[in-house]
N, CA and C atoms as an extended XYZ file, in Angstrom:
315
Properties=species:S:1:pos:R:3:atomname:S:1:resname:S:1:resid:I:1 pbc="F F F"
N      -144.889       82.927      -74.890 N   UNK     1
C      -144.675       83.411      -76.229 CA  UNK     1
C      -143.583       84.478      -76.258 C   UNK     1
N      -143.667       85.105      -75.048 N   UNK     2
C      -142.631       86.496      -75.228 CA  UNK     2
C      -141.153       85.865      -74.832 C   UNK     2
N      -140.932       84.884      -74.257 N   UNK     3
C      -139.944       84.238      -73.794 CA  UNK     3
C      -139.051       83.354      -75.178 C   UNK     3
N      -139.921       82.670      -75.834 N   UNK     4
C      -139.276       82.446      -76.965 CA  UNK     4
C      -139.404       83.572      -78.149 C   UNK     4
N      -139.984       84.265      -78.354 N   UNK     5
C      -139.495       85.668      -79.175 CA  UNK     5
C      -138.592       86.230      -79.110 C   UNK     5
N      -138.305       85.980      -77.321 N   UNK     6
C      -137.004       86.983      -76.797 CA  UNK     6
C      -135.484       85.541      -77.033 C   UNK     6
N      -135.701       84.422      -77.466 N   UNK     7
C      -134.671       83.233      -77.445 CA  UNK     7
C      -134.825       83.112      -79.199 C   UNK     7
N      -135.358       83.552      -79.845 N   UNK     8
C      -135.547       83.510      -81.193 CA  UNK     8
C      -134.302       84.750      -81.720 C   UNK     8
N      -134.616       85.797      -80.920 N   UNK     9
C      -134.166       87.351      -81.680 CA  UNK     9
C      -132.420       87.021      -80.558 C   UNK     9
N      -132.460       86.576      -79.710 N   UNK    10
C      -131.233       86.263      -79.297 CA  UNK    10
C      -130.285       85.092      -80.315 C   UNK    10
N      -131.209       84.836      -80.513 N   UNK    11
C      -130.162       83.320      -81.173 CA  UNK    11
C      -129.834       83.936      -82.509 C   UNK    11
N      -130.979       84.601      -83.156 N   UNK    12
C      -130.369       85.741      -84.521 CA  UNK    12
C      -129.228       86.953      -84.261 C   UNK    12
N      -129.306       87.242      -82.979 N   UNK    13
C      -128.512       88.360      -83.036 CA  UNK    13
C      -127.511       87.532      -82.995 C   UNK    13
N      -126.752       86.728      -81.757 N   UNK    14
C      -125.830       85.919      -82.050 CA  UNK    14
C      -125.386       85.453      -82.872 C   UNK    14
N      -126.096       84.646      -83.960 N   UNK    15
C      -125.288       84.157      -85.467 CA  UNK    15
C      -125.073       85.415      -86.273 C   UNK    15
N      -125.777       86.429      -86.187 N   UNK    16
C      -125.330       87.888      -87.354 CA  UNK    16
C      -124.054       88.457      -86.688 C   UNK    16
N      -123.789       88.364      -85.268 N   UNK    17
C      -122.638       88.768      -84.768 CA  UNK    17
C      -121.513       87.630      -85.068 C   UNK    17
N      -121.800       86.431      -84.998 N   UNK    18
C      -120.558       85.675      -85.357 CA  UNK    18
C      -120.185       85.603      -86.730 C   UNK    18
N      -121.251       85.306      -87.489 N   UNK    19
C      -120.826       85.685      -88.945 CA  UNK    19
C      -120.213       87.114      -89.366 C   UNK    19
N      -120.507       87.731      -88.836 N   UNK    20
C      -119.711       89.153      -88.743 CA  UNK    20
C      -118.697       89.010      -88.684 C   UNK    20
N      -118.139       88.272      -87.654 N   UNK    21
C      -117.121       88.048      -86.815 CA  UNK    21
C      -115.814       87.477      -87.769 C   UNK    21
N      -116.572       86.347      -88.204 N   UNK    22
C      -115.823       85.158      -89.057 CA  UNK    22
C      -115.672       85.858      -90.442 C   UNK    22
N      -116.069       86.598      -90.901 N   UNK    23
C      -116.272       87.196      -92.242 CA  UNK    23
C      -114.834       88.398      -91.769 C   UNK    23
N      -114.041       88.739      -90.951 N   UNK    24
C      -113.037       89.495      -90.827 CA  UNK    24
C      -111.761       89.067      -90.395 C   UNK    24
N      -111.889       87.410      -90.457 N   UNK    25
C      -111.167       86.031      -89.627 CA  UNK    25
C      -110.869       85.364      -90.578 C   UNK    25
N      -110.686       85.123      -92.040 N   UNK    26
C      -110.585       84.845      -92.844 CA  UNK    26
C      -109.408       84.138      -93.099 C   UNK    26
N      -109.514       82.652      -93.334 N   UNK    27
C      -108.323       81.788      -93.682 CA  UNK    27
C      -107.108       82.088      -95.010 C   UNK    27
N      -106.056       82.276      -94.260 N   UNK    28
C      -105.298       83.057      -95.655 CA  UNK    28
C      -104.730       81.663      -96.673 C   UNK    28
N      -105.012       82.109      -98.193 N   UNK    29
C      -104.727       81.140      -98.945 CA  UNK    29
C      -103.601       80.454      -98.665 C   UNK    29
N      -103.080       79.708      -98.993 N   UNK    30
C      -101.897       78.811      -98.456 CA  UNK    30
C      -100.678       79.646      -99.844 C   UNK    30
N       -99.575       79.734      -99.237 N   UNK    31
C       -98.779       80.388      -99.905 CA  UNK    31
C       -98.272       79.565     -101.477 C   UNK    31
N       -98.266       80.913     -102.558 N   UNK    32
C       -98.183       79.667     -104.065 CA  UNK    32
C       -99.482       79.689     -103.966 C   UNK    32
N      -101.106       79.852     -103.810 N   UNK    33
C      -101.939       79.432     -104.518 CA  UNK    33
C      -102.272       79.861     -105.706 C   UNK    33
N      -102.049       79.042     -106.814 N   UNK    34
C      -102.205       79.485     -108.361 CA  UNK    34
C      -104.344       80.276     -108.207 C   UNK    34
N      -104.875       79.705     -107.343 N   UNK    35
C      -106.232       80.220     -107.930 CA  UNK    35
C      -106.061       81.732     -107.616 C   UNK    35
N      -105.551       81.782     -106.120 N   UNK    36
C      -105.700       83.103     -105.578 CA  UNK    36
C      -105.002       83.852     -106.141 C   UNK    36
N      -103.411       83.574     -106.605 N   UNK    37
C      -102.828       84.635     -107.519 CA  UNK    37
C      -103.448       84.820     -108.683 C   UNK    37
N      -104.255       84.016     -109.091 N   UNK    38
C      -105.084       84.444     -110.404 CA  UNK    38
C      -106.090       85.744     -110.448 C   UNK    38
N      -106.768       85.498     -109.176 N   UNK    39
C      -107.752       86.260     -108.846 CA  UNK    39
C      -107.479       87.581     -108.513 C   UNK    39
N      -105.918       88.040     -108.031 N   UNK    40
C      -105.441       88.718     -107.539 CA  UNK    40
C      -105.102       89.412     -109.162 C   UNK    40
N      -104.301       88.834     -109.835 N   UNK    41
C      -103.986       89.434     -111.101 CA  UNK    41
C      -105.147       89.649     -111.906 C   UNK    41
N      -106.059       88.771     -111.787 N   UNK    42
C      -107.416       89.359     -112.918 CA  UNK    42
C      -108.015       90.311     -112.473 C   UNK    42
N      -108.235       90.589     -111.252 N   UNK    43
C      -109.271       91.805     -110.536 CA  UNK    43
C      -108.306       93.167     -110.555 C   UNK    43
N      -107.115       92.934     -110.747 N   UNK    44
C      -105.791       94.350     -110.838 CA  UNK    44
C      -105.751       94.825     -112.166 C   UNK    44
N      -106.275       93.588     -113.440 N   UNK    45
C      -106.097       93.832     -114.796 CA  UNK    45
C      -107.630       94.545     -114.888 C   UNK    45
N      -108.309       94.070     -114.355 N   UNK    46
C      -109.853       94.497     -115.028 CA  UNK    46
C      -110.617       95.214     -114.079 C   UNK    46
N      -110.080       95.539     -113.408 N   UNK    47
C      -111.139       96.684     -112.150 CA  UNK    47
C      -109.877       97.787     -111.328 C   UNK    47
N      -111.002       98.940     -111.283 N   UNK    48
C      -109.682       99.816     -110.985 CA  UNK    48
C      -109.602      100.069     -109.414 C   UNK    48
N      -108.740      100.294     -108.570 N   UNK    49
C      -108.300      100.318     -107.178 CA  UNK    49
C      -108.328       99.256     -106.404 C   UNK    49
N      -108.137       98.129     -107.077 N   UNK    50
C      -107.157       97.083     -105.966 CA  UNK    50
C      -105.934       97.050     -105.570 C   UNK    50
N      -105.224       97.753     -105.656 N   UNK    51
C      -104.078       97.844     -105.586 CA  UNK    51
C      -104.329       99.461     -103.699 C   UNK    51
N      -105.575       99.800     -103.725 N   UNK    52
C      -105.672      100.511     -102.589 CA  UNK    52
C      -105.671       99.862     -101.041 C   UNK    52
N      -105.832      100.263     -100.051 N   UNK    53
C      -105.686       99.675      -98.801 CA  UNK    53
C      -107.161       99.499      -98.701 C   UNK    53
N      -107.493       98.301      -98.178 N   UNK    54
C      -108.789       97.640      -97.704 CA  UNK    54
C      -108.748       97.650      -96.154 C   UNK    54
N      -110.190       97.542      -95.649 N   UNK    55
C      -109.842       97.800      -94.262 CA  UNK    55
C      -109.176       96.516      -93.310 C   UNK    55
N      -108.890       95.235      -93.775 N   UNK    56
C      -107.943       94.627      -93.559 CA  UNK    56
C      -106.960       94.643      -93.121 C   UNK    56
N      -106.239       94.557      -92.041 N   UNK    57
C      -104.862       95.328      -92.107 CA  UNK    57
C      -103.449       94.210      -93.356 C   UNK    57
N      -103.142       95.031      -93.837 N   UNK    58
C      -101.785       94.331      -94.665 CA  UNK    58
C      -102.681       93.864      -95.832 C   UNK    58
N      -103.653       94.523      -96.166 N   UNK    59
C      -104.374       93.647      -97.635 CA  UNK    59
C      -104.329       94.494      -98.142 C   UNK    59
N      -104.680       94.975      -99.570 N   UNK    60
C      -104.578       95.816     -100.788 CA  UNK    60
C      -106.062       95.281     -100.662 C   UNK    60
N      -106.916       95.969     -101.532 N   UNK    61
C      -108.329       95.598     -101.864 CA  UNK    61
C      -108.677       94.467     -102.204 C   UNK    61
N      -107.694       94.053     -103.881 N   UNK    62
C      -107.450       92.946     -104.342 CA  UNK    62
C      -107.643       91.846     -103.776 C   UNK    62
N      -106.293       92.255     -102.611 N   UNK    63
C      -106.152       90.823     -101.871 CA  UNK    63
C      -107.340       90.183     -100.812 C   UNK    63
N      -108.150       91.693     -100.308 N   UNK    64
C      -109.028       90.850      -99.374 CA  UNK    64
C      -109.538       90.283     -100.270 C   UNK    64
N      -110.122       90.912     -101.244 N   UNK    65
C      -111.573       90.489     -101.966 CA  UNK    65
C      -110.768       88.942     -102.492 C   UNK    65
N      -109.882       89.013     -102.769 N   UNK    66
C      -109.601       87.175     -103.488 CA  UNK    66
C      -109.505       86.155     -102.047 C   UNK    66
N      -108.871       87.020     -100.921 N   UNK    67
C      -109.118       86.177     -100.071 CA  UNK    67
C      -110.418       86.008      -99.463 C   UNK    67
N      -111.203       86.606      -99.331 N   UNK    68
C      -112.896       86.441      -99.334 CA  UNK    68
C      -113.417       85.445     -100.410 C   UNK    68
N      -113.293       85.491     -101.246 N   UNK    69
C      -114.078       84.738     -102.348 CA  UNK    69
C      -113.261       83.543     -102.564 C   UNK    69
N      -112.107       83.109     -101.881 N   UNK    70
C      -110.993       81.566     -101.866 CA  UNK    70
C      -111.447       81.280     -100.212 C   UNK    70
N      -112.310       81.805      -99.664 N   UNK    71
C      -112.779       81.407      -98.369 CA  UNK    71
C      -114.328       80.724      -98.447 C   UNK    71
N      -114.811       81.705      -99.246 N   UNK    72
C      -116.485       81.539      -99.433 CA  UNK    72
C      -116.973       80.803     -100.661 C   UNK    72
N      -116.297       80.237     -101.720 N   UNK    73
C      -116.181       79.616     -102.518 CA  UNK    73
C      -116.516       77.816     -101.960 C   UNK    73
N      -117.132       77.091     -102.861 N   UNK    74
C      -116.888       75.611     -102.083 CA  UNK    74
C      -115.066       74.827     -102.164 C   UNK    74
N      -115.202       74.139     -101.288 N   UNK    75
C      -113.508       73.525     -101.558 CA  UNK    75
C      -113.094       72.840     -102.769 C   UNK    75
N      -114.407       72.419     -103.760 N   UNK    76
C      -113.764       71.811     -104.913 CA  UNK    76
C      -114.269       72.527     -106.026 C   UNK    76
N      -114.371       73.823     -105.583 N   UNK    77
C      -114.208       75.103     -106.668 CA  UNK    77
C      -112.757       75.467     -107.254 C   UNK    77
N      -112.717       75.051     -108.708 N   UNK    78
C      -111.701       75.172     -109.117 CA  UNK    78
C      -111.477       76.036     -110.275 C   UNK    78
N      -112.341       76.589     -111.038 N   UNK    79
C      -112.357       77.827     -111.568 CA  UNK    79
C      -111.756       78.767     -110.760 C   UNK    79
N      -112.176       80.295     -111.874 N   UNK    80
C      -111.338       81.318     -111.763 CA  UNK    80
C      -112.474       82.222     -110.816 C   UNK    80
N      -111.940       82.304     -109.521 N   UNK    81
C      -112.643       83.425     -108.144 CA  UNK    81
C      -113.159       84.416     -108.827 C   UNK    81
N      -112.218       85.396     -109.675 N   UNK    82
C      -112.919       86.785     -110.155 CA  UNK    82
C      -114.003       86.162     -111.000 C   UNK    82
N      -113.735       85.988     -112.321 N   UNK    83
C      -114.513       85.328     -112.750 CA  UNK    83
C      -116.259       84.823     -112.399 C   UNK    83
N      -116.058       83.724     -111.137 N   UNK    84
C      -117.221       83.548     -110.819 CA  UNK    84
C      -118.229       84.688     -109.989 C   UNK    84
N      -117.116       85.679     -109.235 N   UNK    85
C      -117.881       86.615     -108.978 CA  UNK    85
C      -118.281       87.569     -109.477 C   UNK    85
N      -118.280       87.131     -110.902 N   UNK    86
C      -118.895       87.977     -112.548 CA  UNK    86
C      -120.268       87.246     -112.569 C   UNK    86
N      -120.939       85.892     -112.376 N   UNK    87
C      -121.501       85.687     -112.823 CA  UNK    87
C      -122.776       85.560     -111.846 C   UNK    87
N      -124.309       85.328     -112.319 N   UNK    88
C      -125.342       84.971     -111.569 CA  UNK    88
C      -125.271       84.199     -110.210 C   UNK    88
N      -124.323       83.074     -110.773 N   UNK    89
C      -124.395       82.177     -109.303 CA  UNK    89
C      -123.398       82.796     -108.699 C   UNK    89
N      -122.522       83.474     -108.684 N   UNK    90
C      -121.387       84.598     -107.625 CA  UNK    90
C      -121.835       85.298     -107.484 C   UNK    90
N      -122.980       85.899     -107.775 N   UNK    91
C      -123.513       87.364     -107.002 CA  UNK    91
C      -123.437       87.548     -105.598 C   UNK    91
N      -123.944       86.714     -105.009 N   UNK    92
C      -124.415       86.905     -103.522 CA  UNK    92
C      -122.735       86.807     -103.082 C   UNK    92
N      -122.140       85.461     -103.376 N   UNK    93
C      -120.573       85.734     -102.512 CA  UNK    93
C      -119.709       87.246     -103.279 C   UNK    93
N      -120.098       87.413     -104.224 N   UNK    94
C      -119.276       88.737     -104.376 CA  UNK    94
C      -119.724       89.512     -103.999 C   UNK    94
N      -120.997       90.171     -103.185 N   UNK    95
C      -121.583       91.201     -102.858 CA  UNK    95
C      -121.014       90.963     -101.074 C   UNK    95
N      -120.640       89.738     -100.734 N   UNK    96
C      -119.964       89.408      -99.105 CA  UNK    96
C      -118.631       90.041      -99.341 C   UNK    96
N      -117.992       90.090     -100.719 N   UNK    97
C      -116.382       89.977     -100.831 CA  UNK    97
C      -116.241       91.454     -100.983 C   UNK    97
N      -117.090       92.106     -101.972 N   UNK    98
C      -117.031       93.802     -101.872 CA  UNK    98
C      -116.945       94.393     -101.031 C   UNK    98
N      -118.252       93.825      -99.907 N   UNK    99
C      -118.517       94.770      -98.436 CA  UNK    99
C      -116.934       94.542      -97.610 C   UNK    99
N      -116.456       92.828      -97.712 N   UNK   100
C      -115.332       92.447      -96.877 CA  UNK   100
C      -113.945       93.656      -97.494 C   UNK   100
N      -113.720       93.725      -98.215 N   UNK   101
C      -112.671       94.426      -99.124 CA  UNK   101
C      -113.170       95.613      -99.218 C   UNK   101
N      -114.275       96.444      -98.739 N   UNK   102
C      -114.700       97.966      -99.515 CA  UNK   102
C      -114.155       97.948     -100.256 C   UNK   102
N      -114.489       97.741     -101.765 N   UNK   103
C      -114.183       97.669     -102.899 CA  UNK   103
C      -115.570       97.370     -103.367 C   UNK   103
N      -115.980       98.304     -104.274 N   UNK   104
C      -117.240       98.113     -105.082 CA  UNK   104
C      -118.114       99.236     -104.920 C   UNK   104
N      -119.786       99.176     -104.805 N   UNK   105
C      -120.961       99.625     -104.677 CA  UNK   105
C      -120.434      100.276     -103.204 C   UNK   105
């Protein structure tokens, strides 16, 4: 019993460390993406300090957080990123995209 308790809490620590991991590894939008420049301009028009340094290196706040939420989004999400991370079903990925960007709470 103590042997798989101890292969249980290993195999959790491992995925919380890789998701960690991957959550700072973040695929950059492909250059020209109309969603991500959207997201980038709506979150600069309607929330204040994106335009500050995120702990990202070379990102503005803005930019992680749109590149977080054009990562964590599904692929045939085609709405507007800020936007959905306004609403009920974006809560949880915008509360990943705040912490990713310190920007927010």
């Amino acid at each position: 019993m103590k042997k798989l308790l101890a292969l249980a809490l290993s195999a959790a620590f491992a995925f919380a460390t890789t998701t960690a991991f991957a959550a700072d590894d973040y695929n950059a939008p492909p250059a020209g993406d109309k969603q991500y420049a959207s997201c980038i301009t709506y979150s600069n028009s309607n929330y204040e300090g994106g335009t500050a340094a995120s702990p990202v290196k070379g990102q503005s706040k803005a930019q992680a957080f749109c590149t977080c939420m054009w990562n964590e989004t599904p692929e045939d999400f085609k709405g507007s990123l800020a936007k959905f991370a306004e609403t009920s079903k974006g809560k949880a990925t915008n509360k990943i995209c705040e912490k990713h960007s310190d920007w927010g709470n």
